[in-house]
Amino acid sequence: MPPLFSFESILTVVIVGVVVLVALIVLIVLLRGIKVAKPDEAIIVTSRQKPVKEGHPPLGQTALEETENAGQRVVFGSRVFVKPIVEAYFKLSLRSRQLNVQATAQTKDAITIKVNAVAVVKVGGSESMVRAAAQRFLNQQDQIETSTEEVLSGSVRSIVGQLTVTEIITNRQALQGQVLDAVRESLDVQGLQIDTLQIKEIDDDNGYIRDLGRAEAARVKQVAEVAESVARRTSEEARIEADQAVAEQQRKLDLRNAEIQKETDKARAEAAASRPLAEAISQQEVIAQQEITAGKRVGLRKQELDAEIRAVADAEAYSLEKKAQADAAAAVAAANAERDRRKAVAEAVEAEGLAERNRRRSAAEATEAEGVAEKNRRIAAAEALRAEGEAEANSIRVKGAAEAEATRAQADALEERADDLLRQQVIGQLPAIVRAASEPLSAISNMTIISSDGQGTEQVSGNVASQLASSMQIVKDLVGIDIAEIVTGRATGAAAGQAFAEAGGSAGTAGAGSAGAGAASAAKAGRTATVASKPPTTP
């Protein structure tokens, strides 16, 4: 049985395995040899020292530096392959470092002050500065802050000794610039650079700096107080001006309100004054409307009378029209009877021809009879209209004559009895005259009469009578009417009338009736006067 694997196959497998292993080892070595520099760091690769090339050294380096750095490579932010065994690499951080610098120094005017500053320092970004920093701080990078603080403190103390306190306080920017200029060269040698330097605080233990500012503070305070006083005065003036403006506007508003009130009062007064005029105009309109209504009532009454007269005329016309219609109907009936008779005769003689002729003849006769009836109706209507006009004319004529007669009789009666009417009106006002004369006494609820002769009541009655007599005399003087004479005449007339009435007679009866009415009026007036002049009962 032949073997499963020959020597050649086994050897081939071993060789392949060794090759693969070597390839893996080489690959791992190559991968491990690739180094990548971060953005904030630099990689320094060292190897055997290469011979220095002839010619000029690189810019920024001397021949000695070129000789010292012949076996170093500096890589920033990229990858580099470090050969195993023959080369080594080192990382140097390029990040910024913040430093708090505190320095106590004496100024040019022998004042001890404390200066607190903040600085930001880092390793320079060039190959020479990285190599210089690597030579000094590669294995002790935490010493960069301490070293830089010492350098900055020394520079601050050196610069402060050359300046006065006033110069330092008033010009901090100059102090910062001088410090940076002083430390830049020494830091460059160490491969470091300062990004910023800020003076935070300058102080002293004796209050010298504070005292320097007291005068300025007092001046500033004084200026502020003066400015505040001026501002307060300006504000007060502005407020006063604003108040004056408000008062002026208020005055204008009050004046305007007064004008408006004046116009309103004037309008109200005019309205109040025009109210009686408007009422009078309204009353005139009411009277005019009443007159129109009265005229309409007269017209309506006239229309009623006209309607009554027209109704009578219409009844007569209607009866005439009915009579004419009855006559026409009788004529038509007679015509129809005649037509029937003639038609019967015509049918017996000549049936068709005579019938047509008779029809036309009957139609003509009917038309003639209708015309006669229409004529009679029109005659009746004309007669009715004429009767209506005559009746209306008679009514208007009679009414006008009656109104004229009544007006004339009223005028004659008024002319004849003007004096009697005037006397009658005066007698009608006697109760009011007597009431007015006794009104002062009627207003007295209780009256006490003191009389030594017992004639107090008669004296009061006499006063009332004398007052009434005075009133009658005043009426006589003003209008010329003697009321006592009128009353006496009426009483005499009444007595004569009564006597005549007892004697009898138709004419006497009428006169007595009139006189009796006058006597009754006079007697009533006398009773009223007697009652009104009766003095109140003495309690």
Coordinates of C-alpha atoms in Angstrom, one line a residue:
M1 CA 0.0 0.0 0.0
P2 CA 1.6 3.3 -1.0
P3 CA 2.0 6.1 1.7
L4 CA -0.7 8.8 1.9
F5 CA 1.8 11.8 1.8
S6 CA 5.1 11.7 0.1
F7 CA 8.1 13.5 1.3
E8 CA 7.9 16.0 -1.4
S9 CA 4.4 17.0 -0.5
I10 CA 5.3 17.3 3.2
L11 CA 8.3 19.5 2.3
T12 CA 6.1 21.7 0.1
V13 CA 3.6 22.2 2.9
V14 CA 6.4 23.1 5.3
I15 CA 7.9 25.6 2.9
V16 CA 4.6 27.2 2.2
G17 CA 3.9 27.4 5.9
V18 CA 7.2 29.0 6.6
V19 CA 6.7 31.5 3.8
V20 CA 3.3 32.4 5.1
L21 CA 4.6 32.8 8.6
V22 CA 7.4 35.0 7.5
A23 CA 5.0 37.0 5.4
L24 CA 2.8 37.5 8.5
I25 CA 5.7 38.4 10.6
V26 CA 6.9 40.9 8.0
L27 CA 3.4 42.3 7.7
I28 CA 3.0 42.7 11.5
V29 CA 6.4 44.3 11.7
L30 CA 5.5 46.7 8.9
L31 CA 2.2 47.6 10.5
R32 CA 3.8 48.1 13.9
G33 CA 6.4 50.3 12.3
I34 CA 3.9 52.8 10.9
K35 CA 3.3 55.7 13.4
V36 CA 0.7 58.5 13.0
A37 CA 1.3 61.9 14.6
K38 CA -1.9 63.6 16.1
P39 CA -2.6 67.3 15.2
D40 CA -1.4 68.4 18.7
E41 CA 1.8 66.3 18.8
A42 CA 5.1 65.7 17.0
I43 CA 6.9 62.5 16.4
I44 CA 10.7 62.5 16.5
V45 CA 12.4 59.5 14.8
T46 CA 16.0 58.9 15.6
S47 CA 18.4 56.6 13.7
R48 CA 22.1 56.3 13.1
Q49 CA 23.8 59.6 12.5
K50 CA 24.1 60.4 8.8
P51 CA 27.1 62.1 7.4
V52 CA 26.8 65.8 7.0
K53 CA 26.4 66.9 3.4
E54 CA 28.7 69.5 2.0
G55 CA 27.2 72.9 1.3
H56 CA 25.1 75.4 3.2
P57 CA 23.1 74.1 6.2
P58 CA 19.3 74.4 6.1
L59 CA 17.7 77.8 6.8
G60 CA 17.6 78.6 10.5
Q61 CA 20.3 76.1 11.5
T62 CA 24.0 76.4 12.1
A63 CA 26.6 73.9 11.0
L64 CA 26.9 72.6 14.5
E65 CA 23.1 72.1 14.8
E66 CA 23.0 70.4 11.5
T67 CA 25.7 68.0 12.8
E68 CA 23.8 67.4 16.1
N69 CA 20.5 66.8 14.4
A70 CA 21.7 64.7 11.4
G71 CA 20.1 61.5 12.8
Q72 CA 16.7 63.0 13.7
R73 CA 13.4 63.4 11.8
V74 CA 10.4 65.4 13.0
V75 CA 6.9 64.6 11.7
F76 CA 3.8 66.9 12.3
G77 CA 0.3 65.6 11.8
S78 CA 1.1 62.7 9.4
R79 CA 2.3 59.1 9.5
V80 CA 5.9 57.8 9.4
F81 CA 7.5 54.4 9.1
V82 CA 9.9 53.6 11.9
K83 CA 12.3 50.9 10.9
P84 CA 12.4 48.2 13.5
I85 CA 15.6 47.7 15.5
V86 CA 17.5 50.5 13.7
E87 CA 15.2 53.4 14.4
A88 CA 13.3 54.7 17.5
Y89 CA 10.5 57.3 17.8
F90 CA 9.4 59.7 20.5
K91 CA 6.2 61.8 20.9
L92 CA 6.3 65.5 22.1
S93 CA 3.0 67.3 22.9
L94 CA 2.4 70.5 21.1
R95 CA -0.8 71.5 23.1
S96 CA -1.1 74.9 24.8
R97 CA -0.4 75.3 28.5
Q98 CA -2.0 78.0 30.7
L99 CA 0.3 79.5 33.4
N100 CA -0.5 81.7 36.4
V101 CA 2.4 84.0 36.8
Q102 CA 2.8 85.8 40.2
A103 CA 5.7 88.2 40.8
T104 CA 6.5 90.5 43.7
A105 CA 8.9 93.3 42.7
Q106 CA 9.9 96.9 43.6
T107 CA 9.2 99.6 41.1
K108 CA 11.5 102.4 40.0
D109 CA 10.1 104.6 42.8
A110 CA 10.8 101.9 45.5
I111 CA 7.2 100.7 45.9
T112 CA 6.7 96.9 46.4
I113 CA 3.9 95.6 44.2
K114 CA 2.4 92.3 43.3
V115 CA 1.7 91.4 39.7
N116 CA -0.7 88.6 38.7
A117 CA -0.6 87.6 35.0
V118 CA -1.9 84.8 32.8
A119 CA 0.2 83.3 30.0
V120 CA -0.4 80.7 27.4
V121 CA 2.8 78.8 26.3
K122 CA 3.4 75.9 23.9
V123 CA 6.2 74.1 22.1
G124 CA 7.0 75.8 18.8
G125 CA 5.8 74.5 15.6
S126 CA 9.1 74.3 13.7
E127 CA 11.5 71.3 13.5
S128 CA 14.3 73.3 15.2
M129 CA 12.0 74.3 18.1
V130 CA 10.7 70.8 18.5
R131 CA 14.2 69.4 18.5
A132 CA 15.3 72.0 21.1
A133 CA 12.2 71.3 23.3
A134 CA 12.8 67.6 22.9
Q135 CA 16.4 67.9 24.0
R136 CA 15.2 69.7 27.2
F137 CA 11.7 68.4 28.1
L138 CA 11.2 65.1 26.2
N139 CA 11.2 62.9 29.3
Q140 CA 9.9 65.7 31.6
Q141 CA 7.2 67.5 29.7
D142 CA 5.4 68.5 32.9
Q143 CA 8.4 70.8 33.7
I144 CA 7.6 73.1 30.8
E145 CA 5.0 75.0 33.0
T146 CA 7.4 75.4 35.9
S147 CA 10.3 76.5 33.8
T148 CA 8.2 79.0 31.8
E149 CA 6.7 80.4 35.0
E150 CA 10.2 81.1 36.4
V151 CA 11.3 82.7 33.2
L152 CA 8.2 84.9 33.1
S153 CA 8.5 85.9 36.8
G154 CA 12.1 86.9 36.4
S155 CA 11.3 89.0 33.3
V156 CA 8.3 90.7 35.1
R157 CA 10.4 91.6 38.1
S158 CA 13.2 93.0 35.8
I159 CA 10.7 95.1 33.8
V160 CA 8.8 96.3 36.9
G161 CA 12.1 97.6 38.4
Q162 CA 12.5 99.9 35.4
L163 CA 9.0 101.5 35.6
T164 CA 7.1 103.6 38.2
V165 CA 3.8 102.6 39.7
T166 CA 1.9 105.2 37.7
E167 CA 3.5 104.0 34.4
I168 CA 2.6 100.4 35.2
I169 CA -1.0 101.2 36.2
T170 CA -1.7 103.6 33.3
N171 CA 0.0 101.5 30.6
R172 CA -0.3 97.8 31.2
Q173 CA -0.1 97.1 27.5
A174 CA 3.5 98.5 27.5
L175 CA 4.4 96.2 30.5
Q176 CA 3.1 93.2 28.6
G177 CA 5.0 94.0 25.5
Q178 CA 8.3 94.5 27.4
V179 CA 7.9 91.2 29.2
L180 CA 7.2 89.4 26.0
D181 CA 10.2 90.9 24.3
A182 CA 12.4 90.0 27.3
V183 CA 11.4 86.3 27.5
R184 CA 11.0 85.6 23.8
E185 CA 14.7 84.9 23.2
S186 CA 15.2 82.7 26.2
L187 CA 12.0 80.7 25.4
D188 CA 13.1 80.3 21.8
V189 CA 16.3 78.6 23.0
Q190 CA 14.2 76.2 24.9
G191 CA 11.9 75.6 21.9
L192 CA 8.9 77.3 23.5
Q193 CA 6.7 80.2 22.4
I194 CA 4.1 82.4 24.2
D195 CA 0.8 82.9 22.5
T196 CA -0.7 85.5 24.9
L197 CA 0.2 87.3 28.1
Q198 CA -2.4 89.3 30.1
I199 CA -1.9 91.3 33.3
K200 CA -4.8 90.4 35.6
E201 CA -4.1 92.4 38.8
I202 CA -1.6 94.9 40.2
D203 CA -1.7 95.4 44.0
D204 CA 0.3 96.3 47.0
D205 CA 0.2 95.6 50.7
N206 CA 0.4 99.2 51.9
G207 CA -2.6 100.6 50.0
Y208 CA -0.4 102.9 47.9
I209 CA -2.2 102.1 44.6
R210 CA -5.5 102.6 46.3
D211 CA -4.4 106.0 47.7
L212 CA -3.3 107.0 44.2
G213 CA -6.8 106.5 43.0
R214 CA -8.5 108.3 45.9
A215 CA -7.9 111.8 44.4
E216 CA -9.1 110.7 41.0
A217 CA -12.1 108.9 42.7
A218 CA -12.9 112.1 44.7
R219 CA -12.7 114.2 41.5
V220 CA -14.8 111.7 39.6
K221 CA -17.3 111.6 42.5
Q222 CA -17.4 115.4 42.5
V223 CA -17.9 115.4 38.8
A224 CA -20.6 112.8 39.1
E225 CA -22.4 114.7 41.9
V226 CA -22.3 117.9 39.8
A227 CA -23.5 116.0 36.8
E228 CA -26.2 114.4 39.0
S229 CA -27.2 117.8 40.3
V230 CA -27.3 119.2 36.8
A231 CA -29.3 116.2 35.6
R232 CA -31.7 116.6 38.6
R233 CA -32.1 120.3 37.9
T234 CA -32.7 119.6 34.2
S235 CA -35.2 116.9 35.1
E236 CA -37.0 119.3 37.5
E237 CA -37.1 122.0 34.8
A238 CA -38.4 119.5 32.3
R239 CA -41.0 118.4 34.8
I240 CA -42.0 122.0 35.5
E241 CA -42.2 122.7 31.8
A242 CA -44.3 119.6 31.4
D243 CA -46.6 120.7 34.2
Q244 CA -46.9 124.1 32.7
A245 CA -47.7 122.5 29.3
V246 CA -50.3 120.3 31.0
A247 CA -51.8 123.4 32.8
E248 CA -51.8 125.3 29.5
Q249 CA -53.6 122.5 27.8
Q250 CA -56.0 122.1 30.7
R251 CA -56.7 125.9 30.5
K252 CA -57.4 125.6 26.8
L253 CA -59.6 122.6 27.5
D254 CA -61.5 124.5 30.2
L255 CA -62.0 127.5 27.8
R256 CA -63.2 125.1 25.1
N257 CA -65.6 123.4 27.6
A258 CA -66.8 126.8 28.7
E259 CA -67.4 127.8 25.0
I260 CA -69.2 124.6 24.4
Q261 CA -71.3 125.0 27.6
K262 CA -72.0 128.6 26.5
E263 CA -73.2 127.4 23.1
T264 CA -75.2 124.7 24.7
D265 CA -76.9 127.1 27.2
K266 CA -77.6 129.4 24.3
A267 CA -79.1 126.6 22.3
R268 CA -81.2 125.5 25.3
A269 CA -82.3 129.1 25.9
E270 CA -83.3 129.5 22.2
A271 CA -85.0 126.1 22.4
A272 CA -86.9 127.2 25.6
A273 CA -87.8 130.5 24.0
S274 CA -88.9 128.9 20.8
R275 CA -91.1 126.4 22.7
P276 CA -94.0 128.9 23.2
L277 CA -93.7 130.0 19.6
A278 CA -93.7 126.4 18.5
E279 CA -96.7 125.7 20.8
A280 CA -98.5 128.8 19.3
I281 CA -97.7 127.6 15.8
S282 CA -98.9 124.1 16.8
Q283 CA -102.1 125.6 18.2
Q284 CA -102.5 127.5 14.9
E285 CA -102.1 124.3 13.0
V286 CA -104.6 122.6 15.3
I287 CA -107.0 125.5 14.7
A288 CA -106.4 125.3 11.0
Q289 CA -107.0 121.5 11.1
Q290 CA -110.2 122.1 13.0
E291 CA -111.3 124.7 10.4
I292 CA -110.4 122.1 7.7
T293 CA -112.4 119.5 9.7
A294 CA -115.3 121.9 10.0
G295 CA -115.2 122.6 6.3
K296 CA -115.1 118.9 5.6
R297 CA -118.0 118.3 7.9
V298 CA -120.0 121.0 6.0
G299 CA -118.9 119.4 2.7
L300 CA -119.9 116.0 4.1
R301 CA -123.3 117.4 5.2
K302 CA -123.7 118.9 1.8
Q303 CA -122.8 115.5 0.2
E304 CA -125.3 113.8 2.4
L305 CA -128.0 116.3 1.3
D306 CA -126.9 115.8 -2.3
A307 CA -127.0 112.1 -1.8
E308 CA -130.5 112.3 -0.4
I309 CA -131.7 114.5 -3.3
R310 CA -129.8 112.2 -5.8
A311 CA -131.4 109.2 -4.2
V312 CA -134.9 110.6 -4.9
A313 CA -133.9 111.5 -8.4
D314 CA -132.3 108.1 -9.0
A315 CA -135.5 106.4 -7.8
E316 CA -137.5 108.5 -10.2
A317 CA -135.1 107.8 -13.0
Y318 CA -135.1 104.1 -12.1
S319 CA -138.9 103.9 -12.3
L320 CA -138.9 105.7 -15.7
E321 CA -136.2 103.3 -16.9
K322 CA -138.2 100.3 -15.7
K323 CA -141.2 101.7 -17.4
A324 CA -139.3 102.2 -20.7
Q325 CA -137.9 98.7 -20.4
A326 CA -141.4 97.3 -19.9
D327 CA -142.7 99.2 -22.9
A328 CA -139.8 97.9 -25.0
A329 CA -140.4 94.4 -23.8
A330 CA -144.1 94.7 -24.7
A331 CA -143.2 96.1 -28.2
V332 CA -140.7 93.2 -28.7
A333 CA -143.3 90.7 -27.6
A334 CA -145.8 92.2 -30.1
A335 CA -143.2 92.2 -32.8
N336 CA -142.4 88.6 -32.1
A337 CA -146.1 87.6 -32.2
E338 CA -146.5 89.4 -35.5
R339 CA -143.4 87.7 -36.8
D340 CA -144.7 84.3 -35.8
R341 CA -148.0 85.0 -37.5
R342 CA -146.4 86.1 -40.7
K343 CA -144.0 83.2 -40.6
A344 CA -146.9 80.7 -40.4
V345 CA -148.5 82.4 -43.4
A346 CA -145.2 82.5 -45.3
E347 CA -144.6 78.8 -44.7
A348 CA -148.0 78.0 -46.1
V349 CA -147.4 80.0 -49.3
E350 CA -143.7 79.6 -50.0
A351 CA -141.7 77.5 -47.6
E352 CA -138.0 78.4 -48.1
G353 CA -138.0 81.8 -49.9
L354 CA -140.7 83.4 -47.8
A355 CA -139.0 82.1 -44.6
E356 CA -135.7 83.9 -45.5
R357 CA -137.5 87.1 -46.3
N358 CA -139.6 86.9 -43.2
R359 CA -136.5 86.3 -41.1
R360 CA -134.8 89.4 -42.5
R361 CA -137.9 91.3 -42.0
S362 CA -138.2 90.1 -38.4
A363 CA -134.6 91.0 -37.8
A364 CA -135.2 94.5 -39.1
E365 CA -138.2 94.9 -37.0
A366 CA -136.4 93.7 -33.9
T367 CA -133.6 96.2 -34.5
E368 CA -136.2 98.9 -34.9
A369 CA -137.9 97.9 -31.7
E370 CA -134.5 97.8 -29.9
G371 CA -133.7 101.3 -31.2
V372 CA -137.1 102.5 -29.9
A373 CA -136.4 101.0 -26.5
E374 CA -132.9 102.6 -26.4
K375 CA -134.4 105.9 -27.3
N376 CA -137.0 105.7 -24.6
R377 CA -134.3 104.7 -22.0
R378 CA -132.1 107.7 -22.9
I379 CA -135.1 110.0 -22.7
A380 CA -135.9 108.6 -19.2
A381 CA -132.3 109.0 -18.1
A382 CA -132.2 112.7 -19.4
E383 CA -135.3 113.5 -17.6
A384 CA -134.0 111.9 -14.4
L385 CA -130.7 113.8 -14.7
R386 CA -132.6 117.1 -15.2
A387 CA -134.8 116.3 -12.2
E388 CA -131.7 115.6 -10.1
G389 CA -130.1 118.9 -11.2
E390 CA -133.2 120.9 -10.4
A391 CA -133.5 119.2 -7.0
E392 CA -129.9 119.9 -6.2
A393 CA -130.2 123.5 -7.3
N394 CA -133.3 124.0 -5.2
S395 CA -131.6 122.4 -2.2
I396 CA -128.5 124.7 -2.5
R397 CA -130.7 127.7 -3.0
V398 CA -132.9 126.9 0.0
K399 CA -129.8 126.2 2.2
G400 CA -128.1 129.4 1.1
A401 CA -131.2 131.4 1.8
A402 CA -131.6 129.8 5.3
E403 CA -128.0 130.5 6.2
A404 CA -128.2 134.1 5.0
E405 CA -131.4 134.6 7.0
A406 CA -129.9 133.1 10.1
T407 CA -126.8 135.2 9.8
R408 CA -128.8 138.4 9.3
A409 CA -131.1 137.5 12.2
Q410 CA -128.0 136.9 14.4
A411 CA -126.5 140.2 13.4
D412 CA -129.7 142.1 14.1
A413 CA -130.1 140.4 17.5
L414 CA -126.5 141.1 18.4
E415 CA -126.9 144.8 17.4
E416 CA -130.1 145.2 19.3
R417 CA -129.1 143.4 22.5
A418 CA -125.4 144.4 22.8
D419 CA -126.0 146.3 26.0
D420 CA -128.2 143.6 27.5
L421 CA -125.5 141.0 26.7
L422 CA -122.8 143.2 28.3
R423 CA -125.0 143.6 31.4
Q424 CA -125.7 139.9 31.5
Q425 CA -122.0 139.1 31.4
V426 CA -121.3 141.6 34.2
I427 CA -124.1 140.1 36.3
G428 CA -122.6 136.6 35.7
Q429 CA -119.3 137.9 37.1
L430 CA -120.9 139.3 40.2
P431 CA -120.3 136.1 42.3
A432 CA -116.6 136.2 41.4
I433 CA -116.4 139.9 42.3
V434 CA -118.1 139.3 45.7
R435 CA -115.9 136.2 46.3
A436 CA -112.7 138.2 45.6
A437 CA -113.9 140.9 48.0
S438 CA -114.5 138.4 50.8
E439 CA -111.5 136.3 50.1
P440 CA -109.2 138.0 52.6
L441 CA -111.7 137.3 55.4
S442 CA -112.4 133.7 54.2
A443 CA -108.7 132.9 54.5
I444 CA -108.9 133.7 58.3
S445 CA -109.5 130.5 60.2
N446 CA -110.0 132.1 63.7
M447 CA -111.0 135.8 64.3
T448 CA -111.2 137.5 67.7
I449 CA -113.2 140.8 67.7
I450 CA -112.6 143.2 70.5
S451 CA -115.3 145.9 70.7
S452 CA -116.3 148.2 73.5
D453 CA -119.8 149.0 72.1
G454 CA -120.7 145.4 71.1
Q455 CA -120.8 146.3 67.4
G456 CA -117.8 144.2 66.2
T457 CA -119.8 141.9 63.9
E458 CA -121.6 144.8 62.3
Q459 CA -118.3 146.5 61.8
V460 CA -116.9 143.5 60.0
S461 CA -120.0 143.3 57.8
G462 CA -119.7 147.0 57.1
N463 CA -116.1 146.5 56.0
V464 CA -117.2 143.8 53.6
A465 CA -120.0 145.9 52.3
S466 CA -117.8 149.0 51.9
Q467 CA -115.2 146.9 50.1
L468 CA -117.9 145.5 47.7
A469 CA -119.2 149.0 47.1
S470 CA -115.6 150.2 46.3
S471 CA -115.2 147.3 43.8
M472 CA -118.5 148.3 42.1
Q473 CA -117.3 151.9 41.9
I474 CA -114.0 150.8 40.4
V475 CA -115.9 148.8 37.7
K476 CA -118.1 151.8 37.0
D477 CA -115.1 154.1 36.7
L478 CA -113.2 151.7 34.4
V479 CA -115.9 150.4 32.0
G480 CA -118.8 152.8 32.7
I481 CA -121.2 150.1 33.9
D482 CA -123.2 150.7 37.1
I483 CA -123.7 147.3 38.7
A484 CA -126.1 148.5 41.4
E485 CA -128.3 150.2 38.7
I486 CA -128.3 146.9 36.7
V487 CA -129.3 144.9 39.7
T488 CA -132.0 147.4 40.7
G489 CA -133.4 147.5 37.2
R490 CA -133.5 143.7 37.0
A491 CA -135.3 143.6 40.4
T492 CA -137.8 146.2 39.3
G493 CA -138.4 144.4 36.0
A494 CA -138.8 141.1 37.7
A495 CA -141.5 142.6 40.0
A496 CA -143.4 144.2 37.1
G497 CA -143.2 141.0 35.1
Q498 CA -144.6 139.0 38.0
A499 CA -147.5 141.4 38.4
F500 CA -148.2 141.3 34.8
A501 CA -148.1 137.6 34.8
E502 CA -150.7 137.5 37.5
A503 CA -152.9 139.8 35.5
G504 CA -152.7 137.4 32.5
G505 CA -152.3 137.9 28.8
S506 CA -150.2 136.2 26.2
A507 CA -148.0 139.1 25.5
G508 CA -147.6 139.8 29.2
T509 CA -146.8 136.1 29.8
A510 CA -143.9 136.3 27.4
G511 CA -142.6 139.5 28.9
A512 CA -143.0 138.2 32.4
G513 CA -141.1 135.1 31.5
S514 CA -138.2 137.2 30.2
A515 CA -138.4 139.5 33.2
G516 CA -138.8 136.6 35.5
A517 CA -135.6 135.1 34.2
G518 CA -133.9 138.5 34.8
A519 CA -135.3 138.7 38.3
A520 CA -134.2 135.1 39.0
S521 CA -130.7 136.0 37.9
A522 CA -130.7 139.2 39.9
A523 CA -132.1 137.4 43.0
K524 CA -129.5 134.7 42.6
A525 CA -126.7 137.3 42.4
G526 CA -128.2 139.0 45.4
R527 CA -128.2 135.8 47.4
T528 CA -124.6 135.1 46.4
A529 CA -123.5 138.6 47.4
T530 CA -125.3 138.2 50.7
V531 CA -123.7 134.9 51.5
A532 CA -120.3 136.1 50.4
S533 CA -120.6 139.3 52.6
K534 CA -121.6 137.4 55.7
P535 CA -118.9 137.8 58.2
P536 CA -117.3 134.7 59.9
T537 CA -118.7 133.6 63.2
T538 CA -116.8 134.9 66.1
P539 CA -115.5 132.1 68.2

